[in-house]
XYZ file of C-alpha atoms in Angstrom:
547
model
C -4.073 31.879 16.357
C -2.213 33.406 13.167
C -5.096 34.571 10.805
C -3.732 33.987 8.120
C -2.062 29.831 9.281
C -6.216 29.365 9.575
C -6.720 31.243 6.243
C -4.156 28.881 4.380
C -5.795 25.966 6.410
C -9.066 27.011 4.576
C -7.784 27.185 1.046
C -6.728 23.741 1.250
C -9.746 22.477 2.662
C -11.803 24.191 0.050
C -9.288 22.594 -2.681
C -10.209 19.463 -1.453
C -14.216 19.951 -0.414
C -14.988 21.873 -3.347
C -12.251 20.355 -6.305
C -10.733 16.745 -5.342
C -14.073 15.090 -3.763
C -16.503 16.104 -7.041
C -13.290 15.126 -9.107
C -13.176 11.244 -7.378
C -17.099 11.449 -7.846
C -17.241 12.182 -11.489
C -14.485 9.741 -12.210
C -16.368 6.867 -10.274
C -19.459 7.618 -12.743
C -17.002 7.869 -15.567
C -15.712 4.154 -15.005
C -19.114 2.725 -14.304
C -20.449 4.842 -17.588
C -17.997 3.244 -19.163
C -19.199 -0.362 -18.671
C -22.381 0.466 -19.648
C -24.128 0.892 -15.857
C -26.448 3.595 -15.517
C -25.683 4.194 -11.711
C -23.659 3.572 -8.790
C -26.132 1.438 -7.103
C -25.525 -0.808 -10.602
C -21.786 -0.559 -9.833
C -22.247 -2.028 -6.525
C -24.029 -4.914 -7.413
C -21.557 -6.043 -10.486
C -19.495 -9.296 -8.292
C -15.863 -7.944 -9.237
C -16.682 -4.968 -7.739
C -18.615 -6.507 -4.402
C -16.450 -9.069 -4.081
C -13.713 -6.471 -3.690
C -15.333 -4.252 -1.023
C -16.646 -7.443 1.218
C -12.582 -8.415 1.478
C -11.568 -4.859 2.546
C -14.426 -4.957 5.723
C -13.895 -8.984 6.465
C -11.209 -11.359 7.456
C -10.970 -15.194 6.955
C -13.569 -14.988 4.211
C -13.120 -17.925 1.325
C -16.217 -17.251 -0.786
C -18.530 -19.839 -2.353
C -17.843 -17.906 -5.536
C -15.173 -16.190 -8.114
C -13.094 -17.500 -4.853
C -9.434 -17.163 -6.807
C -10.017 -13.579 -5.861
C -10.650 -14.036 -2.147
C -8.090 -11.740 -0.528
C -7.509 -12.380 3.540
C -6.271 -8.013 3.847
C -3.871 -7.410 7.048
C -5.819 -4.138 6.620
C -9.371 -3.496 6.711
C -9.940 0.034 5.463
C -13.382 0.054 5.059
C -15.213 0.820 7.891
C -18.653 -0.551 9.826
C -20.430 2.596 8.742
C -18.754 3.008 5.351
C -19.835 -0.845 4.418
C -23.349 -0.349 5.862
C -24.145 2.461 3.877
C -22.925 0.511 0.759
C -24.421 -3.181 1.374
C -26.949 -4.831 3.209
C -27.061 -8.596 4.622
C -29.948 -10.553 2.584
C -31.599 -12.183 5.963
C -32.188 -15.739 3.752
C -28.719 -16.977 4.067
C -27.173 -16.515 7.564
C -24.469 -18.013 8.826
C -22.962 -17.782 5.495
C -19.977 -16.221 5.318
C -19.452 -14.643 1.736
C -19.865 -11.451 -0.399
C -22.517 -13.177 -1.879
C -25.205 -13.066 0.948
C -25.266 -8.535 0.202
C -26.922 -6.761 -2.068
C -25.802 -3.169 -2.567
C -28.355 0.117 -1.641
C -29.461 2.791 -3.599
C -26.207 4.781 -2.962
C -25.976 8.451 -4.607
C -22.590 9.277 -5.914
C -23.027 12.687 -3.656
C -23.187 10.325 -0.260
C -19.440 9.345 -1.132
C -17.329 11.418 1.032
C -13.417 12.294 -0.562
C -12.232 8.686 2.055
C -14.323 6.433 0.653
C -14.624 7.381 -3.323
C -11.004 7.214 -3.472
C -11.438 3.965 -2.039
C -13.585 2.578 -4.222
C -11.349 4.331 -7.217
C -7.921 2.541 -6.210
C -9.772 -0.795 -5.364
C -12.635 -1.465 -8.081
C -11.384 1.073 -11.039
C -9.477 0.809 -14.122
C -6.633 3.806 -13.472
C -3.438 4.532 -15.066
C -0.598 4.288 -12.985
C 0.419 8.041 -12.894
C -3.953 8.796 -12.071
C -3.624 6.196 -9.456
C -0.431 8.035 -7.804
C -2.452 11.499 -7.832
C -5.499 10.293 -6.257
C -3.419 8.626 -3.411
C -1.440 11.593 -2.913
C -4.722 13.598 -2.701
C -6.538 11.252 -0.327
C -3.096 11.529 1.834
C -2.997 15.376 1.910
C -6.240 15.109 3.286
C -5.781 13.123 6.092
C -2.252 14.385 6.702
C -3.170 18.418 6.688
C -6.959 17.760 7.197
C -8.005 15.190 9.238
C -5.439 14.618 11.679
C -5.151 18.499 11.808
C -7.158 19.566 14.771
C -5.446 22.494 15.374
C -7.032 24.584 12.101
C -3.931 25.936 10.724
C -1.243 25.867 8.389
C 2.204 27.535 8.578
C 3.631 29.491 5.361
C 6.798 26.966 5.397
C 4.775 23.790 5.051
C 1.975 25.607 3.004
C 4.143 26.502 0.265
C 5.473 23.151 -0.471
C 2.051 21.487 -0.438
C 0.655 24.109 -2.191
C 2.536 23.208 -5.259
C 2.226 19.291 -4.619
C -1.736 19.507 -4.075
C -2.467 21.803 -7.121
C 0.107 19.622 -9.585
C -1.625 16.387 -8.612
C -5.106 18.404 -8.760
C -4.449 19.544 -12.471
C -3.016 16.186 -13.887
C -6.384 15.030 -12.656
C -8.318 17.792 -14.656
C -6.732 20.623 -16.425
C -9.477 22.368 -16.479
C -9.221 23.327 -12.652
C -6.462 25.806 -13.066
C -8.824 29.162 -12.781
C -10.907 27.044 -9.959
C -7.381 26.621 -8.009
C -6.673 30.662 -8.553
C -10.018 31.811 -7.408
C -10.143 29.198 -4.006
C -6.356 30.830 -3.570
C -7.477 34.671 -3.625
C -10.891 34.202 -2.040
C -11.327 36.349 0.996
C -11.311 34.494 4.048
C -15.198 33.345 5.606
C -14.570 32.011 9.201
C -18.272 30.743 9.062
C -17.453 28.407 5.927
C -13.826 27.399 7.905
C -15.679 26.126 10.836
C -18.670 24.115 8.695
C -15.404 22.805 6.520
C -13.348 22.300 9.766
C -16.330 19.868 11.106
C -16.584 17.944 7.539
C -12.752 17.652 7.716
C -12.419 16.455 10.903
C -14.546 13.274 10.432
C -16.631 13.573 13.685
C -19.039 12.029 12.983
C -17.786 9.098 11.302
C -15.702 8.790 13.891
C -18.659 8.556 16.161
C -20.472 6.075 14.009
C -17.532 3.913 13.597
C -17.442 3.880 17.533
C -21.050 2.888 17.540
C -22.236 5.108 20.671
C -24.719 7.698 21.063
C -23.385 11.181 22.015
C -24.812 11.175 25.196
C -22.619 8.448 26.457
C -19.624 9.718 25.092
C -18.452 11.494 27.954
C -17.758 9.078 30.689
C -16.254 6.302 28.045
C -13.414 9.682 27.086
C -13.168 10.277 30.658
C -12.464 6.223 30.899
C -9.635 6.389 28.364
C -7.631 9.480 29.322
C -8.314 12.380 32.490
C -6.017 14.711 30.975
C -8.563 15.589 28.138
C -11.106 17.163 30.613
C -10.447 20.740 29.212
C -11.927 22.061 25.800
C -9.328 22.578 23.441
C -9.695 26.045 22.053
C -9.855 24.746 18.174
C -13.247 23.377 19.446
C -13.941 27.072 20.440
C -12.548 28.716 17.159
C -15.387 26.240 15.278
C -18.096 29.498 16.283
C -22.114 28.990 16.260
C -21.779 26.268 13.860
C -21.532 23.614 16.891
C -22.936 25.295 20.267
C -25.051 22.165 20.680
C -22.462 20.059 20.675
C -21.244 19.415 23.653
C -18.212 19.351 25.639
C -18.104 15.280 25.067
C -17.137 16.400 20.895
C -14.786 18.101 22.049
C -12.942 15.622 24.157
C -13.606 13.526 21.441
C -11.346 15.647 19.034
C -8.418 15.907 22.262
C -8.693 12.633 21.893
C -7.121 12.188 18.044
C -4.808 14.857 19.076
C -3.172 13.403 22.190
C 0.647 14.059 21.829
C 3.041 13.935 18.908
C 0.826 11.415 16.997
C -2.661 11.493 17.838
C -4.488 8.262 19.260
C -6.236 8.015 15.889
C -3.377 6.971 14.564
C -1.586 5.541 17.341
C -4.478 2.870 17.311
C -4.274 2.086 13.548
C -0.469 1.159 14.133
C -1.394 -0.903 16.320
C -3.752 -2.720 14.485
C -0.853 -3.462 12.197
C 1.104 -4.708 14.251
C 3.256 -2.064 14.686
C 4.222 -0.133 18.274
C 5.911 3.562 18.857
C 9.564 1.929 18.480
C 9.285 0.904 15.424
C 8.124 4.096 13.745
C 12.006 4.839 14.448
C 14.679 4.419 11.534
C 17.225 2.492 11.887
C 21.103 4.171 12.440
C 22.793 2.929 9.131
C 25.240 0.136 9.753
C 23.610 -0.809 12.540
C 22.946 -4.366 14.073
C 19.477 -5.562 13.023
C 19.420 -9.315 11.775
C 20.845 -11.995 14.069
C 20.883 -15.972 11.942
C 17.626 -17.706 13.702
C 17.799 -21.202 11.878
C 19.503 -22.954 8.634
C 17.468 -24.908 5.730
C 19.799 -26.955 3.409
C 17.643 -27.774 0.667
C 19.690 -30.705 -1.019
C 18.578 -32.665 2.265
C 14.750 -31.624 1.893
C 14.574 -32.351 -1.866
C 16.670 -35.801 -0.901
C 18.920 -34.540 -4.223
C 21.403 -32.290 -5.199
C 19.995 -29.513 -7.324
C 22.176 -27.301 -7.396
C 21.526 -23.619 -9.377
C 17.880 -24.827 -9.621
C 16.443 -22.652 -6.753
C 15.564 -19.610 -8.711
C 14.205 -17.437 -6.038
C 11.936 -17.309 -2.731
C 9.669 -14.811 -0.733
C 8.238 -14.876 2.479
C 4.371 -15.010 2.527
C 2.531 -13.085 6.076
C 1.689 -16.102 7.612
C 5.371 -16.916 7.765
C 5.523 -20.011 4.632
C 8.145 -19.970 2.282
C 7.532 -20.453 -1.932
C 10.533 -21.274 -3.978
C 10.982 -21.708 -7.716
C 12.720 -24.670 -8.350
C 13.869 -24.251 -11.914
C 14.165 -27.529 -13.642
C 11.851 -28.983 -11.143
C 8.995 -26.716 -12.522
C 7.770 -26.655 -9.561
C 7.276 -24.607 -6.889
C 7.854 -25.430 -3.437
C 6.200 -24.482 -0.382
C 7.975 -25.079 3.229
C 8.040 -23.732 6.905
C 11.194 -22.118 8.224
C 12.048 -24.801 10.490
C 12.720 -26.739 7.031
C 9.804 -28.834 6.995
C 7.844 -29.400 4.032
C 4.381 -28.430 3.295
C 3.360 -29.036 -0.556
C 4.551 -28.560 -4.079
C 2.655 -27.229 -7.264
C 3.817 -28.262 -10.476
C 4.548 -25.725 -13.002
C 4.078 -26.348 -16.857
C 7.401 -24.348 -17.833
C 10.395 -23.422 -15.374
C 9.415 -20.679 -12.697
C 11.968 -17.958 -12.590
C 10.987 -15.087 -9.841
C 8.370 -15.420 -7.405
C 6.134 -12.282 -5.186
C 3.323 -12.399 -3.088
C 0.028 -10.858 -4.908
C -1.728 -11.561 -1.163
C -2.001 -13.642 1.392
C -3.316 -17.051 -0.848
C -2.058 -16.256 -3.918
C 1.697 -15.801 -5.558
C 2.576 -14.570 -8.914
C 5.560 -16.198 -10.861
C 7.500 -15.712 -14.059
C 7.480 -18.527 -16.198
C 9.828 -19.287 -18.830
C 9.511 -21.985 -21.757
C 10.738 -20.876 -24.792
C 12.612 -17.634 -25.518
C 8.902 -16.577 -27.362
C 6.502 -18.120 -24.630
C 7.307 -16.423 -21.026
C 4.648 -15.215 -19.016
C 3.167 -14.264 -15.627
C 1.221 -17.101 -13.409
C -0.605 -17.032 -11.066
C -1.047 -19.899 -8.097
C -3.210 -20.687 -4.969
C -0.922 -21.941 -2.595
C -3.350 -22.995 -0.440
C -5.252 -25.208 -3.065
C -2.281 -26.328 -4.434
C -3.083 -25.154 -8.417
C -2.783 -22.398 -11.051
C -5.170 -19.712 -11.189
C -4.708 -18.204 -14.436
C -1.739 -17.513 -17.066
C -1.420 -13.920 -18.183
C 1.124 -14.068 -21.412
C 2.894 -10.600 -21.490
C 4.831 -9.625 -24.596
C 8.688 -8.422 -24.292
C 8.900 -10.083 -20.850
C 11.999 -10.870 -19.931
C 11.644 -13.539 -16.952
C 15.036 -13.374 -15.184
C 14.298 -9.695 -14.428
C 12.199 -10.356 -11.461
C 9.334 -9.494 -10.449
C 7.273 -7.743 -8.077
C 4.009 -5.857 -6.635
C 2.682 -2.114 -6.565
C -0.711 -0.853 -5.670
C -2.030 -4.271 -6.520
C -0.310 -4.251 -9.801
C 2.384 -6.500 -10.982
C 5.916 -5.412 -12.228
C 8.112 -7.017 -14.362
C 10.985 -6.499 -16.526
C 11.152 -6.165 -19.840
C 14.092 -5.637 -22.733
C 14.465 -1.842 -21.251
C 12.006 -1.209 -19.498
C 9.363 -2.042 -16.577
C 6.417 -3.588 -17.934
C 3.232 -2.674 -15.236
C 0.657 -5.752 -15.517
C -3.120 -5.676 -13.931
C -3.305 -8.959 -13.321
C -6.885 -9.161 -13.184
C -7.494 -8.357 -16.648
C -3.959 -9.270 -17.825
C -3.521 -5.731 -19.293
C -0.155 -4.275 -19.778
C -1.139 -0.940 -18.099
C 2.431 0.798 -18.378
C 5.663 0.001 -20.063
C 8.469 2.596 -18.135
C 11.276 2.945 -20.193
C 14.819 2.363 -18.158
C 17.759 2.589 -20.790
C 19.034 -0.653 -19.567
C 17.603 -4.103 -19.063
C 16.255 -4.017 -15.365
C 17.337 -6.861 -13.203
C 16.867 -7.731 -9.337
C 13.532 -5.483 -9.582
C 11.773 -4.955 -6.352
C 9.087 -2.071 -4.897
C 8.371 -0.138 -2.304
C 5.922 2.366 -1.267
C 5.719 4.456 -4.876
C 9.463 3.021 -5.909
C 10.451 0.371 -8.100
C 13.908 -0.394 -7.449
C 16.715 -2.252 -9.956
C 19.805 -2.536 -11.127
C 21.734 -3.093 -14.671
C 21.103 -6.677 -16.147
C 24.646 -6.482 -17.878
C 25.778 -5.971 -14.321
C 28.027 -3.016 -15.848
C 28.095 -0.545 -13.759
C 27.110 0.278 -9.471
C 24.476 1.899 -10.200
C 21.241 1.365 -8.068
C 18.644 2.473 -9.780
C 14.653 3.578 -9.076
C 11.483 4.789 -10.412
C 9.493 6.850 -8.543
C 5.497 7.782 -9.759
C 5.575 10.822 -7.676
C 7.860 12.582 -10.236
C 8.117 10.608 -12.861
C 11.475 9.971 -13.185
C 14.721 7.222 -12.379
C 16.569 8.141 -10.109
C 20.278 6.612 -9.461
C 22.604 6.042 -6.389
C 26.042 4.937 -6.925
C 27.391 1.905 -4.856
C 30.574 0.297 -4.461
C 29.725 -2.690 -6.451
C 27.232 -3.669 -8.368
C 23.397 -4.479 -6.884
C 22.447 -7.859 -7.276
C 19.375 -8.210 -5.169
C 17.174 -6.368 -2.609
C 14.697 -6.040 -0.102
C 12.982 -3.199 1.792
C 12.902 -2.983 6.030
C 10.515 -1.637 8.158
C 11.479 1.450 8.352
C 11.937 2.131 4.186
C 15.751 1.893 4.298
C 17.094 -1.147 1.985
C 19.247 -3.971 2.595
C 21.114 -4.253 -1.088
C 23.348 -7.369 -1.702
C 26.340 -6.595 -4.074
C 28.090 -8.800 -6.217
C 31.519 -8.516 -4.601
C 29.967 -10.337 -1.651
C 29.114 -6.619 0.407
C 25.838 -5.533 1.639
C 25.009 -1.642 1.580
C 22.689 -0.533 3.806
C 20.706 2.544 1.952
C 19.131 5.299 3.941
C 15.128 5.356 3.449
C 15.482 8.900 1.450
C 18.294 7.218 -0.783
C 20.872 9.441 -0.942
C 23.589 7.719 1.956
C 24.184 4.408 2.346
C 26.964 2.494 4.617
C 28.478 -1.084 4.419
C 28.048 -3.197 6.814
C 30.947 -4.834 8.678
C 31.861 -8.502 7.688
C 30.156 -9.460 11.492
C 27.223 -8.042 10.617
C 26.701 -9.644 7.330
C 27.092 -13.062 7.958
C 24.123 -14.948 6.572
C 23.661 -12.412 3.928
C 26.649 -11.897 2.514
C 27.090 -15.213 0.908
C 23.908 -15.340 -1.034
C 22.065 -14.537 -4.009
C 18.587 -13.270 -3.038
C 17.067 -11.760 0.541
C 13.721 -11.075 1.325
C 12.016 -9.672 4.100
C 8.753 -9.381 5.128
C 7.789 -6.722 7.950
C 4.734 -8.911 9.258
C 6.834 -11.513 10.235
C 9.909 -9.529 11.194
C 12.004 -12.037 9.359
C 14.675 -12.263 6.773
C 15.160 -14.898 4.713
C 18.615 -15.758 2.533
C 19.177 -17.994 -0.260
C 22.094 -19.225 -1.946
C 20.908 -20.659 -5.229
C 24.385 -22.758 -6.394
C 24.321 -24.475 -2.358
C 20.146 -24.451 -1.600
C 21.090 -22.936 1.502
C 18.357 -21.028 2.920
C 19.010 -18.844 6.264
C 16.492 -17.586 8.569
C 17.603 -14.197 10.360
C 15.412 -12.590 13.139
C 15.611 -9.216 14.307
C 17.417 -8.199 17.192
């Protein structure tokens, strides 16, 4: 092995061992100082903050309590191990199935590794949006370079690009770290310190925790799940003194997360979501993806003819569909075969409509040109939650979700809305009046409200900045697939298929648009594999399935 690919492999594990991890542990005890708690123990116990953690470790959970919060996550990223260490059961209420049957243990801020402080930062803290961003980033560079990186080295190439990503994100952070990041950089290499950092990194031991068996019967359950790993990798054997007593069943352990390409680690968390190895793949641009599955002619459901009254639509994960029927004020929720489920009045007329989770939906609202605002509904209680008034919002912009924050559009700009608190966290200037808005992964994505020019635009929080692409028409609405590339519908009837890095796009033919083409809103939603389509002046609603 290249000395100095382990030597660079080192520096960023000390960046983020000795730097990042105290970093996400002094900002945990500066938010729960903040609130007046005088430990993390205290911070455990508050119910925002419980009630938080119990939905990221359980599923199908609708608490006795503060139950407009209840979240049902596709995801559960907080591990056995991780939530045992946190919380323990209270034995005098079993069977019960809420947060409130835990009680939180005297946890030291120092027992938080770098995974789960940064969880308990992007779930239960107050960040701003560009803090938020860095702490993701950092928490990703750890698995990505770290973690997952059982061979112990980095290559110059790849080193000098993070290098400058991991120390930018480090010093927005703290400022303060720049002589910290020099001295980790020009430290002389200590193979003894690589291979104790190399074992922290690697997460064995959580790993073996989370699979809840003792090392001595670790070996024939490996042996179970693949023969080829029967040899001992020689990054086991770079790792020195440090781990003679562990035995060759570690070491198959660590083959194990590196099997192939992607490792099984990994493999097994796709699959958890739902996803296989073929999807992973991008789509060719152009290509055929959406075939029409079914047709929903709302004038025939609503047994009138409203037309230009359905506002918008999205797809919720268990496959429903919520319009906004305008000058119904109402909203209306339906299966895709067309059959009808419930409505929820609205005290105003509901303009855009996104999923905040899996029981709850966030609308704009407009009643007045002075009184707009954000609500939010349980659509499986059938009522409003709360109303979150939000000045300078303009409801026609849209609206939609990032990092569990809602976006919506303002005179020019973005407005960035907790929802929880109601607080206005960001306002993102955009030298236009944003319309069609819509997210994904760090990108908010819109065009011009005045419809003036082709420009597609987006912000990204990784830089900072809007970014434009130039399309043949102008962008009217929007919607993210699988694989990060974006359907965009244009208002000369076109759809543009964008690459995922957004700089090519291609039209697609006139066969391959049907069902789109003559609409005014899509929406997809990965879960389901399903596109919906809706044509606001006919209430015709299309239901396209992937090929």
């Amino acid at each position: 092995m290249d000395i100095e690919d382990r030597r660079r492999y080192f520096v960023v594990g000390s960046v983020i061992l000795e730097i990042v991890q105290p970093l996400f542990r002094a900002r945990l005890e500066k938010d729960y100082s903040n609130k007046g708690l005088r430990s993390f123990q205290a911070f455990l116990c508050t119910l925002p903050v419980l009630h938080i953690l119990f939905h990221l470790r359980h599923r199908n959970a609708y608490c006795c309590k503060d139950n407009m919060n209840c979240r049902n996550n596709s995801k559960l990223p907080l591990i056995y191990c991780q939530w045992d260490m946190l919380y323990t059961e209270n034995p005098g209420q079993p069977g019960h199935n809420c947060h409130c049957k835990f009680i939180a243990n005297p946890v030291q801020l120092n027992d938080l590794d770098i995974t789960l402080a940064s969880l308990i930062l992007l779930n239960c803290c107050h960040l701003g949006t560009s803090e938020e961003n860095a702490i993701r980033k950092l928490r990703r560079y750890k698995n990505d370079y770290l973690s997952h990186n059982t061979e112990g080295k980095i290559d110059e190439t790849e080193y000098k690009s993070l290098w400058t990503d991991l120390t930018n994100f480090v010093l927005h952070l703290d400022p303060n770290k720049q002589d910290d990041l020099i001295r980790i950089e020009k430290d002389h290499f200590d193979e003894g310190l690589c291979n104790r950092y190399s074992i922290d990194l690697l997460n064995i031991h959580k790993k073996l925790n989370e699979m809840g068996t003792q090392i001595q019967g670790i070996s024939s359950g490996m042996q179970m799940i693949s023969p080829q790993i029967q040899g001992i990798s020689s990054r086991v054997q770079v790792m020195g003194p440090h781990i003679q007593g562990i035995t060759s069943d570690i070491q198959e352990l660590l083959s194990y997360q590196r099997n192939e390409a992607t490792c099984q680690y990994c493999k097994k968390t796709l699959i958890e979501q739902g996803m296989d190895e073929r999807k992973i793949n991008s789509y060719k641009l152009g290509q055929d993806i959406f075939y029409q599955h079914g047709e929903i002619d709302l004038k025939f459901l609503l047994n009138e003819n409203y037309i230009g009254m359905i506002k918008d639509v999205v797809i919720m994960d268990d496959g429903r569909l919520v319009m906004c029927l305008y000058y119904q004020s109402r909203l209306l929720i339906c299966n895709t075969d067309g059959s009808e489920e419930a409505a929820i009045p609205v005290k105003g007329m509901p303009c855009s409509i996104t999923a905040v989770n899996n029981f709850t939906v966030a609308v704009t609202v407009f009643q007045t040109s002075i009184n707009q605002r954000i609500e939010i509904f349980d659509i499986y209680n059938k009522h409003k939650l709360k109303s979150i008034p939000v000045p300078g919002l303009v409801c026609y912009c849209g609206i939609t979700m990032i990092n569990n924050k809602i976006v919506v559009g303002g005179d020019r700009g973005l407005l960035i809305v907790d929802y929880l608190t109601g607080e206005i966290l960001q306002n993102i200037e955009t030298q236009c009046g944003p319309w069609g808005i819509h997210s994904s992964s760090d990108k908010i994505f819109f065009s011009d409200y005045m419809g003036n020019t082709n420009n597609l635009h987006w912000y990204s929080f990784t830089d900072d900045n809007i970014h434009t692409l130039t399309l043949p028409s102008v962008p009217l609405s929007m919607t993210t697939l699988r694989d990060g590339s974006l359907y965009v519908l244009c208002k000369d009837g076109s759809v543009q298929h964008v690459s995922s890095n957004r700089k090519q796009f291609k039209t697609l033919k006139t066969n391959q648009s049907q069902g789109i083409s003559d609409c005014h809103n899509i929406r997809y939603n990965s879960k389901q594999e399903l596109m919906v389509t809706l044509n606001a002046l006919t209430g015709i609603v299309k239901i396209l399935h992937e090929v």
